[in-house]
Tab-separated table of C-alpha atoms in Angstrom:
chain	number	residue	atom	x	y	z
A	1	MET	CA	14.500	48.780	0.447
A	2	ARG	CA	14.314	45.173	1.599
A	3	ARG	CA	15.435	42.796	-0.913
A	4	PRO	CA	12.710	40.410	-2.633
A	5	ARG	CA	12.792	37.269	-0.135
A	6	ARG	CA	14.996	33.895	-3.056
A	7	LEU	CA	12.121	31.166	-3.344
A	8	PRO	CA	14.284	27.845	-2.684
A	9	ALA	CA	16.420	26.617	-5.934
A	10	VAL	CA	14.451	23.673	-8.006
A	11	PRO	CA	15.804	21.245	-8.076
A	12	HIS	CA	18.403	20.137	-10.984
A	13	GLN	CA	16.572	17.606	-12.617
A	14	LEU	CA	13.823	18.673	-12.310
A	15	ARG	CA	13.978	21.937	-14.345
A	16	ASP	CA	14.608	19.320	-17.182
A	17	ARG	CA	11.072	18.974	-18.685
A	18	PRO	CA	11.476	15.027	-19.956
A	19	PHE	CA	12.737	13.832	-16.684
A	20	ARG	CA	10.376	16.766	-14.457
A	21	ARG	CA	7.200	14.162	-16.747
A	22	TYR	CA	9.156	10.731	-15.902
A	23	TRP	CA	9.373	11.797	-11.955
A	24	ALA	CA	5.790	13.178	-11.927
A	25	ALA	CA	4.662	9.861	-13.491
A	26	GLN	CA	6.091	7.976	-11.226
A	27	SER	CA	5.247	10.017	-8.313
A	28	VAL	CA	1.155	9.647	-9.403
A	29	SER	CA	1.579	6.102	-9.541
A	30	LEU	CA	3.687	5.090	-6.760
A	31	LEU	CA	1.107	7.471	-5.141
A	32	GLY	CA	-2.024	5.180	-6.995
A	33	ASP	CA	-0.057	1.802	-5.393
A	34	GLU	CA	0.086	3.073	-1.893
A	35	VAL	CA	-4.219	4.156	-2.356
A	36	HIS	CA	-4.777	0.260	-4.039
A	37	ARG	CA	-2.614	-1.447	-1.527
A	38	ILE	CA	-5.414	0.013	0.873
A	39	ALA	CA	-8.200	0.449	-1.071
A	40	LEU	CA	-8.595	-3.231	-2.703
A	41	PRO	CA	-8.639	-4.998	0.809
A	42	LEU	CA	-10.857	-2.748	2.429
A	43	ALA	CA	-13.544	-3.549	-0.853
A	44	ALA	CA	-13.074	-7.253	0.003
A	45	VAL	CA	-13.603	-6.924	3.503
A	46	LEU	CA	-16.610	-4.005	3.823
A	47	LEU	CA	-18.170	-5.269	0.476
A	48	LEU	CA	-17.610	-8.628	0.608
A	49	GLY	CA	-16.966	-10.078	3.849
A	50	ALA	CA	-14.196	-11.419	3.137
A	51	GLY	CA	-12.074	-13.838	5.666
A	52	ALA	CA	-8.370	-14.421	7.018
A	53	ALA	CA	-7.943	-16.791	4.931
A	54	ASP	CA	-10.029	-15.029	1.567
A	55	MET	CA	-7.354	-11.783	2.898
A	56	GLY	CA	-4.287	-14.363	2.607
A	57	LEU	CA	-5.192	-15.288	-0.856
A	58	LEU	CA	-6.072	-11.265	-1.948
A	59	THR	CA	-1.975	-10.906	-0.874
A	60	ALA	CA	-0.426	-13.794	-2.010
A	61	ALA	CA	-2.606	-12.558	-5.553
A	62	ALA	CA	-0.697	-9.725	-5.574
A	63	LEU	CA	2.200	-10.771	-4.954
A	64	LEU	CA	2.632	-14.082	-6.574
A	65	PRO	CA	3.398	-12.074	-10.481
A	66	ALA	CA	6.534	-10.206	-9.455
A	67	LEU	CA	7.970	-13.982	-8.208
A	68	LEU	CA	7.243	-15.955	-11.351
A	69	PHE	CA	7.231	-13.476	-13.958
A	70	SER	CA	9.714	-10.940	-13.665
A	71	ILE	CA	12.516	-12.915	-14.623
A	72	PRO	CA	10.873	-13.827	-18.150
A	73	ALA	CA	9.358	-9.911	-18.148
A	74	GLY	CA	12.888	-8.466	-18.323
A	75	ALA	CA	13.519	-10.559	-21.084
A	76	TRP	CA	10.974	-9.729	-23.187
A	77	ALA	CA	11.209	-6.426	-22.362
A	78	ASP	CA	15.180	-6.268	-23.382
A	79	ARG	CA	14.075	-7.091	-26.990
A	80	ARG	CA	11.285	-4.329	-26.990
A	81	ARG	CA	12.403	-0.916	-28.922
A	82	SER	CA	10.704	1.380	-26.821
A	83	ARG	CA	9.952	0.545	-23.200
A	84	ARG	CA	8.918	3.588	-22.732
A	85	ARG	CA	5.463	2.062	-24.350
A	86	VAL	CA	5.362	-0.552	-22.635
A	87	MET	CA	5.360	1.216	-18.887
A	88	ILE	CA	2.751	2.894	-20.974
A	89	ALA	CA	0.588	0.368	-21.477
A	90	ALA	CA	1.192	-1.472	-18.073
A	91	ASP	CA	-0.329	1.566	-16.387
A	92	LEU	CA	-3.186	1.668	-18.923
A	93	GLY	CA	-3.795	-2.032	-18.198
A	94	ARG	CA	-3.671	-1.776	-14.637
A	95	MET	CA	-6.261	1.462	-14.895
A	96	ALA	CA	-8.439	-1.195	-16.261
A	97	ALA	CA	-8.037	-4.287	-14.131
A	98	VAL	CA	-8.684	-1.884	-10.544
A	99	ALA	CA	-11.658	0.019	-12.383
A	100	SER	CA	-13.301	-3.159	-13.466
A	101	VAL	CA	-13.831	-3.518	-10.203
A	102	PRO	CA	-16.014	-0.425	-9.088
A	103	ALA	CA	-17.238	-1.417	-12.433
A	104	ALA	CA	-18.785	-4.770	-11.304
A	105	TYR	CA	-19.842	-3.375	-8.337
A	106	ALA	CA	-22.039	-0.755	-9.877
A	107	LEU	CA	-23.556	-4.165	-11.619
A	108	ASP	CA	-23.856	-6.117	-8.695
A	109	ALA	CA	-21.895	-8.288	-9.721
A	110	LEU	CA	-18.421	-7.870	-7.882
A	111	THR	CA	-16.981	-11.341	-6.759
A	112	LEU	CA	-14.087	-12.512	-4.032
A	113	THR	CA	-12.558	-14.287	-7.887
A	114	HIS	CA	-13.017	-10.496	-9.473
A	115	LEU	CA	-10.650	-9.113	-6.891
A	116	TYR	CA	-7.716	-12.013	-6.609
A	117	ALA	CA	-7.564	-10.986	-10.799
A	118	ALA	CA	-7.517	-7.915	-11.027
A	119	ALA	CA	-4.760	-7.855	-8.056
A	120	PHE	CA	-2.907	-10.726	-9.838
A	121	ALA	CA	-3.156	-8.309	-12.844
A	122	VAL	CA	-1.956	-5.790	-11.520
A	123	GLY	CA	0.546	-6.819	-9.810
A	124	THR	CA	1.689	-8.493	-13.100
A	125	LEU	CA	1.460	-5.321	-14.885
A	126	GLY	CA	3.256	-3.932	-12.708
A	127	ALA	CA	6.466	-5.864	-12.029
A	128	LEU	CA	6.432	-5.120	-15.979
A	129	PHE	CA	6.506	-1.792	-15.670
A	130	ASN	CA	8.803	-1.641	-13.004
A	131	VAL	CA	11.655	-3.619	-15.330
A	132	CYS	CA	11.254	-1.242	-18.175
A	133	ALA	CA	11.565	1.978	-15.591
A	134	GLY	CA	15.326	1.442	-15.366
A	135	THR	CA	16.256	1.552	-19.186
A	136	VAL	CA	13.543	5.137	-19.411
A	137	TYR	CA	15.622	6.197	-16.515
A	138	VAL	CA	19.078	6.104	-17.908
A	139	ALA	CA	18.299	7.430	-21.531
A	140	LEU	CA	16.344	10.906	-19.523
A	141	LEU	CA	19.729	11.417	-17.609
A	142	PRO	CA	23.708	11.372	-16.676
A	143	VAL	CA	25.457	9.178	-15.019
A	144	GLU	CA	26.219	12.018	-12.564
A	145	ARG	CA	23.307	12.517	-11.592
A	146	TYR	CA	22.205	9.656	-10.970
A	147	VAL	CA	22.282	10.181	-7.499
A	148	GLN	CA	19.843	13.064	-7.480
A	149	GLY	CA	17.497	11.746	-9.601
A	150	SER	CA	16.822	8.894	-7.576
A	151	SER	CA	16.629	11.157	-4.289
A	152	LEU	CA	14.019	12.990	-5.682
A	153	LEU	CA	12.100	9.066	-6.913
A	154	ASN	CA	12.982	7.877	-3.537
A	155	GLY	CA	11.517	10.850	-1.278
A	156	SER	CA	8.190	10.508	-3.520
A	157	ARG	CA	8.104	6.530	-2.796
A	158	ALA	CA	8.542	7.888	1.096
A	159	LEU	CA	5.769	10.525	0.732
A	160	ALA	CA	3.916	7.889	-1.446
A	161	PHE	CA	4.304	5.886	1.850
A	162	THR	CA	3.405	8.468	4.409
A	163	ALA	CA	0.179	10.213	2.565
A	164	GLY	CA	-1.150	6.819	0.596
A	165	PRO	CA	-2.531	4.515	3.452
A	166	GLY	CA	-4.071	8.162	5.096
A	167	LEU	CA	-5.159	9.018	1.862
A	168	GLY	CA	-6.829	5.542	0.629
A	169	GLY	CA	-8.661	5.157	4.385
A	170	GLY	CA	-10.257	8.194	3.700
A	171	LEU	CA	-11.368	7.770	0.457
A	172	VAL	CA	-12.465	4.713	1.865
A	173	GLN	CA	-14.450	5.938	4.290
A	174	VAL	CA	-15.715	9.187	3.008
A	175	ALA	CA	-16.704	7.850	-0.868
A	176	THR	CA	-16.816	3.937	-0.701
A	177	ALA	CA	-14.097	1.060	-1.685
A	178	PRO	CA	-15.597	1.292	-5.264
A	179	PHE	CA	-15.175	5.256	-5.084
A	180	ALA	CA	-11.532	5.678	-4.152
A	181	LEU	CA	-10.721	2.671	-6.283
A	182	LEU	CA	-11.575	4.380	-9.064
A	183	LEU	CA	-9.424	7.295	-8.088
A	184	ASP	CA	-7.087	4.216	-7.939
A	185	ALA	CA	-7.551	3.655	-11.560
A	186	LEU	CA	-7.212	7.384	-12.977
A	187	SER	CA	-3.584	8.045	-10.762
A	188	TYR	CA	-2.696	4.816	-13.382
A	189	LEU	CA	-3.982	6.905	-16.769
A	190	VAL	CA	-2.314	10.088	-15.427
A	191	SER	CA	0.890	8.225	-15.095
A	192	ALA	CA	0.247	6.317	-18.986
A	193	LEU	CA	-0.115	10.656	-19.784
A	194	PHE	CA	2.819	12.157	-18.431
A	195	LEU	CA	5.004	9.298	-20.124
A	196	GLY	CA	2.944	9.907	-23.238
A	197	ARG	CA	4.524	13.302	-23.571
A	198	ILE	CA	8.569	12.280	-23.011
A	199	SER	CA	10.562	10.738	-25.813
A	200	PRO	CA	13.987	9.394	-24.828
A	201	ALA	CA	16.877	8.168	-26.634
A	202	GLU	CA	16.680	4.588	-25.482
A	203	PRO	CA	19.408	2.501	-25.678
A	204	PRO	CA	18.632	-0.511	-28.656
A	205	PRO	CA	16.727	-4.061	-28.320
A	206	ALA	CA	18.861	-6.531	-26.872
A	207	ALA	CA	19.925	-8.937	-30.189
A	208	ARG	CA	16.796	-11.774	-30.108
A	209	GLU	CA	20.215	-14.223	-29.727
A	210	LYS	CA	21.223	-12.833	-26.951
A	211	SER	CA	18.086	-12.079	-25.190
A	212	ARG	CA	18.061	-15.447	-23.479
A	213	ALA	CA	16.835	-15.101	-19.656
A	214	SER	CA	19.281	-16.617	-17.432
A	215	ALA	CA	21.501	-14.331	-18.590
A	216	GLY	CA	20.475	-11.588	-15.974
A	217	ILE	CA	21.336	-14.410	-13.546
A	218	ARG	CA	24.369	-14.696	-15.228
A	219	TRP	CA	25.479	-11.627	-15.038
A	220	VAL	CA	24.736	-11.151	-11.126
A	221	LEU	CA	26.418	-13.730	-10.458
A	222	ARG	CA	29.606	-12.784	-12.019
A	223	THR	CA	29.664	-9.894	-10.755
A	224	PRO	CA	31.071	-9.937	-7.204
A	225	ALA	CA	29.594	-6.243	-5.863
A	226	VAL	CA	26.149	-7.069	-7.512
A	227	ARG	CA	26.461	-10.569	-6.505
A	228	ALA	CA	26.694	-9.158	-2.707
A	229	CYS	CA	23.803	-6.587	-2.853
A	230	ALA	CA	21.982	-9.400	-4.143
A	231	ALA	CA	22.250	-11.963	-1.414
A	232	ALA	CA	22.581	-9.025	1.685
A	233	ALA	CA	18.696	-7.899	-0.102
A	234	ALA	CA	17.698	-11.053	0.332
A	235	THR	CA	19.000	-12.414	3.662
A	236	LEU	CA	17.493	-8.708	4.617
A	237	ASN	CA	14.216	-8.939	2.660
A	238	PHE	CA	13.938	-12.093	4.638
A	239	PHE	CA	14.547	-11.342	7.892
A	240	ASN	CA	12.173	-8.719	7.118
A	241	PHE	CA	9.510	-10.274	6.491
A	242	ILE	CA	9.220	-12.384	9.667
A	243	PHE	CA	9.730	-9.015	11.056
A	244	GLN	CA	6.818	-7.523	9.365
A	245	ALA	CA	4.459	-10.112	9.644
A	246	LEU	CA	4.642	-10.047	13.791
A	247	PHE	CA	4.765	-6.570	14.117
A	248	VAL	CA	1.641	-5.153	14.156
A	249	LEU	CA	0.027	-8.344	16.641
A	250	TYR	CA	3.720	-7.434	18.979
A	251	ALA	CA	3.069	-3.864	19.390
A	252	THR	CA	-0.408	-3.798	19.912
A	253	GLY	CA	-0.576	-6.809	21.933
A	254	GLU	CA	2.433	-7.317	24.020
A	255	LEU	CA	3.052	-3.612	24.297
A	256	GLY	CA	-0.467	-2.284	24.554
A	257	LEU	CA	-0.464	0.198	21.569
A	258	GLY	CA	-3.488	1.826	20.818
A	259	PRO	CA	-4.310	2.365	16.276
A	260	GLY	CA	-3.925	6.122	17.014
A	261	LEU	CA	-0.481	5.619	18.567
A	262	LEU	CA	0.361	2.967	15.832
A	263	GLY	CA	-0.273	4.818	13.024
A	264	LEU	CA	2.050	7.870	14.368
A	265	VAL	CA	4.844	5.283	14.892
A	266	LEU	CA	4.890	4.266	11.299
A	267	GLY	CA	3.990	7.807	10.416
A	268	ALA	CA	7.892	8.480	11.805
A	269	GLY	CA	9.068	6.355	9.295
A	270	GLY	CA	7.279	7.996	6.076
A	271	VAL	CA	8.834	11.413	7.822
A	272	GLY	CA	12.290	9.450	8.466
A	273	GLY	CA	12.314	8.339	5.119
A	274	LEU	CA	11.591	11.756	3.094
A	275	VAL	CA	14.784	12.991	5.616
A	276	GLY	CA	16.753	10.299	4.389
A	277	ALA	CA	15.933	11.079	0.464
A	278	ALA	CA	16.456	14.409	1.381
A	279	VAL	CA	19.921	14.043	2.073
A	280	ALA	CA	21.141	11.033	0.597
A	281	SER	CA	22.900	12.876	-2.292
A	282	ARG	CA	25.397	14.207	0.173
A	283	VAL	CA	25.878	11.231	2.406
A	284	VAL	CA	26.883	9.753	-1.128
A	285	ALA	CA	28.631	13.262	-1.807
A	286	ARG	CA	30.503	12.341	1.629
A	287	PHE	CA	31.322	8.872	1.934
A	288	GLY	CA	30.789	7.563	-1.409
A	289	VAL	CA	28.209	5.366	-3.089
A	290	GLY	CA	29.868	2.200	-1.948
A	291	PRO	CA	30.236	2.802	1.607
A	292	ALA	CA	26.545	4.547	1.797
A	293	MET	CA	25.507	1.492	0.719
A	294	THR	CA	26.954	-0.265	3.393
A	295	ALA	CA	26.141	1.738	5.655
A	296	GLY	CA	22.289	1.927	4.302
A	297	PHE	CA	22.095	-1.687	4.891
A	298	ALA	CA	23.301	-1.896	8.245
A	299	GLY	CA	20.910	1.775	8.764
A	300	PHE	CA	18.050	0.161	7.897
A	301	SER	CA	18.404	-2.829	9.817
A	302	VAL	CA	20.453	-2.192	13.723
A	303	PRO	CA	17.512	0.599	14.610
A	304	LEU	CA	14.835	-1.875	14.931
A	305	THR	CA	16.190	-4.378	17.343
A	306	LEU	CA	15.019	-0.916	19.996
A	307	ILE	CA	11.526	-2.761	19.394
A	308	PRO	CA	11.975	-6.582	20.876
A	309	LEU	CA	14.084	-4.310	23.374
A	310	ALA	CA	10.994	-1.801	24.033
A	311	GLY	CA	9.620	-1.854	27.703
A	312	GLY	CA	8.601	-0.221	30.672
A	313	PRO	CA	6.597	2.965	30.734
A	314	ALA	CA	4.196	3.783	27.479
A	315	PRO	CA	6.092	7.281	26.923
A	316	VAL	CA	9.442	5.700	26.833
A	317	VAL	CA	7.795	2.420	24.906
A	318	ALA	CA	6.187	4.431	22.726
A	319	GLY	CA	9.896	6.651	22.112
A	320	MET	CA	12.009	3.539	21.366
A	321	LEU	CA	9.152	2.874	18.740
A	322	LEU	CA	9.197	6.335	17.231
A	323	ALA	CA	13.229	6.200	17.317
A	324	ALA	CA	13.372	2.956	15.586
A	325	GLU	CA	11.071	4.174	12.880
A	326	PHE	CA	12.427	6.936	11.541
A	327	THR	CA	16.084	6.028	12.141
A	328	SER	CA	15.588	2.697	10.261
A	329	ALA	CA	13.886	4.134	7.466
A	330	PHE	CA	16.082	6.979	7.311
A	331	GLY	CA	18.275	4.537	6.749
A	332	VAL	CA	16.624	1.823	4.334
A	333	MET	CA	16.443	5.486	2.159
A	334	ILE	CA	20.034	5.850	2.128
A	335	LEU	CA	20.235	1.957	0.572
A	336	ASP	CA	17.691	2.887	-1.708
A	337	ILE	CA	19.122	5.748	-3.156
A	338	SER	CA	23.144	4.831	-3.353
A	339	ALA	CA	21.887	1.176	-4.433
A	340	ASN	CA	19.803	2.478	-7.439
A	341	SER	CA	22.414	4.671	-8.627
A	342	PHE	CA	25.240	1.868	-8.695
A	343	PHE	CA	22.626	-0.543	-10.207
A	344	ALA	CA	21.436	2.120	-12.738
A	345	ALA	CA	25.190	3.098	-13.746
A	346	ALA	CA	26.643	-0.566	-13.444
A	347	ILE	CA	24.072	-3.137	-15.328
A	348	PRO	CA	24.739	-2.908	-19.310
A	349	ASP	CA	22.169	-1.194	-20.992
A	350	GLU	CA	21.235	-4.451	-23.305
A	351	LEU	CA	20.556	-6.343	-19.818
A	352	ARG	CA	19.149	-3.918	-18.216
A	353	SER	CA	15.590	-5.227	-17.711
A	354	ARG	CA	16.558	-8.725	-16.916
A	355	VAL	CA	18.734	-7.826	-14.310
A	356	LEU	CA	16.013	-5.676	-12.176
A	357	GLY	CA	13.604	-8.363	-13.165
A	358	ALA	CA	16.643	-11.490	-11.295
A	359	PHE	CA	16.737	-8.477	-8.215
A	360	GLN	CA	13.247	-8.254	-8.274
A	361	THR	CA	12.780	-11.882	-8.152
A	362	VAL	CA	15.395	-12.248	-5.136
A	363	ASN	CA	13.467	-9.083	-3.261
A	364	PHE	CA	9.853	-10.403	-3.998
A	365	GLY	CA	10.270	-13.841	-3.909
A	366	VAL	CA	12.235	-13.983	0.047
A	367	ARG	CA	9.376	-11.715	1.004
A	368	PRO	CA	6.217	-14.399	1.578
A	369	LEU	CA	8.565	-16.785	2.823
A	370	GLY	CA	9.981	-15.167	5.198
A	371	ALA	CA	6.490	-13.581	6.787
A	372	LEU	CA	5.375	-17.601	6.471
A	373	ALA	CA	8.811	-18.292	8.422
A	374	GLY	CA	7.648	-15.379	11.026
A	375	GLY	CA	3.698	-16.921	11.381
A	376	ALA	CA	5.392	-20.758	12.464
A	377	LEU	CA	8.148	-19.186	14.885
A	378	GLY	CA	6.534	-16.709	16.650
A	379	SER	CA	3.307	-19.537	17.148
A	380	ALA	CA	6.640	-21.699	18.882
A	381	LEU	CA	8.873	-19.243	19.951
A	382	GLY	CA	6.619	-16.170	20.938
A	383	LEU	CA	6.552	-12.944	19.537
A	384	ARG	CA	9.522	-10.946	20.934
A	385	PRO	CA	11.990	-14.400	20.715
A	386	THR	CA	11.486	-14.541	17.049
A	387	LEU	CA	11.408	-10.471	16.499
A	388	TRP	CA	15.466	-10.528	18.011
A	389	ALA	CA	16.083	-13.468	15.486
A	390	ALA	CA	14.422	-11.781	13.199
A	391	THR	CA	16.800	-8.032	13.953
A	392	ALA	CA	19.638	-9.685	14.400
A	393	GLY	CA	19.251	-11.695	10.994
A	394	ALA	CA	18.763	-8.392	9.422
A	395	ALA	CA	21.311	-6.705	10.855
A	396	LEU	CA	23.763	-9.375	9.901
A	397	ALA	CA	22.408	-8.787	5.803
A	398	VAL	CA	25.978	-6.437	5.917
A	399	LEU	CA	28.177	-9.213	6.260
A	400	TRP	CA	27.360	-10.216	2.883
A	401	LEU	CA	29.189	-6.803	2.136
A	402	LEU	CA	32.188	-6.465	3.790
A	403	PRO	CA	34.791	-8.715	1.930
A	404	SER	CA	33.141	-7.362	-1.438
A	405	PRO	CA	34.590	-4.282	-3.249
A	406	VAL	CA	30.999	-2.250	-2.271
A	407	PRO	CA	32.667	-1.078	0.862
A	408	ARG	CA	35.718	0.279	-1.798
A	409	ILE	CA	33.461	1.927	-4.424
A	410	ARG	CA	33.700	5.730	-4.600
A	411	ARG	CA	32.100	6.671	-7.428
A	412	LEU	CA	29.512	6.215	-9.648
A	413	PRO	CA	30.793	3.371	-12.895
A	414	GLY	CA	31.753	5.961	-15.717
A	415	ALA	CA	30.930	8.870	-13.851
A	416	GLY	CA	33.280	11.725	-14.338
A	417	THR	CA	35.250	13.118	-11.627
A	418	ALA	CA	33.069	15.951	-11.507
A	419	GLY	CA	30.109	14.012	-9.949
A	420	PRO	CA	28.375	13.581	-6.659
A	421	ALA	CA	29.361	10.521	-6.313
A	422	ALA	CA	33.112	11.193	-7.338
A	423	ALA	CA	33.105	14.421	-4.742
A	424	GLY	CA	33.932	12.081	-1.467
A	425	GLY	CA	37.366	12.656	-2.768
A	426	GLY	CA	39.888	9.531	-2.973
A	427	ALA	CA	40.880	7.393	-5.472
A	428	PRO	CA	38.181	5.673	-7.583
A	429	GLY	CA	36.686	2.921	-6.384
A	430	PRO	CA	37.226	-0.709	-8.330
A	431	ALA	CA	34.064	-0.926	-11.215
A	432	ALA	CA	31.447	-3.770	-10.392
A	433	GLY	CA	32.667	-6.752	-11.817
């Protein structure tokens, strides 16, 4: 008699109902973000005939809030008794902002100014949501499970990145942009409902006299491992957005890729991200959290040098680009999962939202600067030389880490010897700071 086939084991974290609901809320919200990212610009183009300058303003309206408000939002959030309720309010606010677009369209009152305001509101509330999420996350899991939890969340991010643009584009194609945005608004409502069904024991709020917005920045600057990560992240993001500003133009204009093949290349990045999320826990367990972070910085940036190197017959070019996107996305998942786990363990509870706000400011603040530099350098030097400079500069970001404590950190600060990050063997590395 045949034994019944065993079903794949459910990850331990998803057997825990509160974390499962938190993960579901984040996953739905991430998918909504990706649908929104394509549906709102398409609404501007298809419904209002937006031009290049209008699209630039729409992009800026979405990006500016993270640069302007992350640090004050972190200071405000650290004084709140329930960050979970702030996240729910941010989700409901984003739902209202997105839903206002199809409502205005139905009333024949939609304007570009309305779209700018909606994008700015979604960006502002998203910045607030993100600085609160870390506090709720650490209240749901013990430190030994931060890596696995981060793997699940980043796997959802990779899946949203892969499926979201196609889903958003398909919804716009089939049901028009306003209807696609209405479904996007509902994704934020679903996220809020999931968050409303958990009640983690959050850390107490920071005392008002100790809640200055600059405290997060000062903590980052005084903590060697975190300071090195911040410098490396800023360098990586600046040069990567020089690259991102020119990649599509280079791939279609100089390499001759059609839209279908370009979509396949970008899809390979999503697949690489999913694979990276699946194996990140084992990588951290085998090598340690600090070496995994260091390798992730290099693994994200170095493979992209294949893109300015690409040349020859079309199949060779396509193969080089597919390999670059897949491997780079794999590397960024190793980086994000190990770094997010390390920050979750290292940041003091009373400073968590302010430190995350400082990091969010760095990560988003350099992106428009990199994109502007990419446009200027591409015009002055040409596309391929600028891409060489961008990929080389991004690869050098890892140099910030090498003299810091990061490569020697074997396990998460505060993790027990049974934790996954401790399983890499060897003595514990120095704690951040």
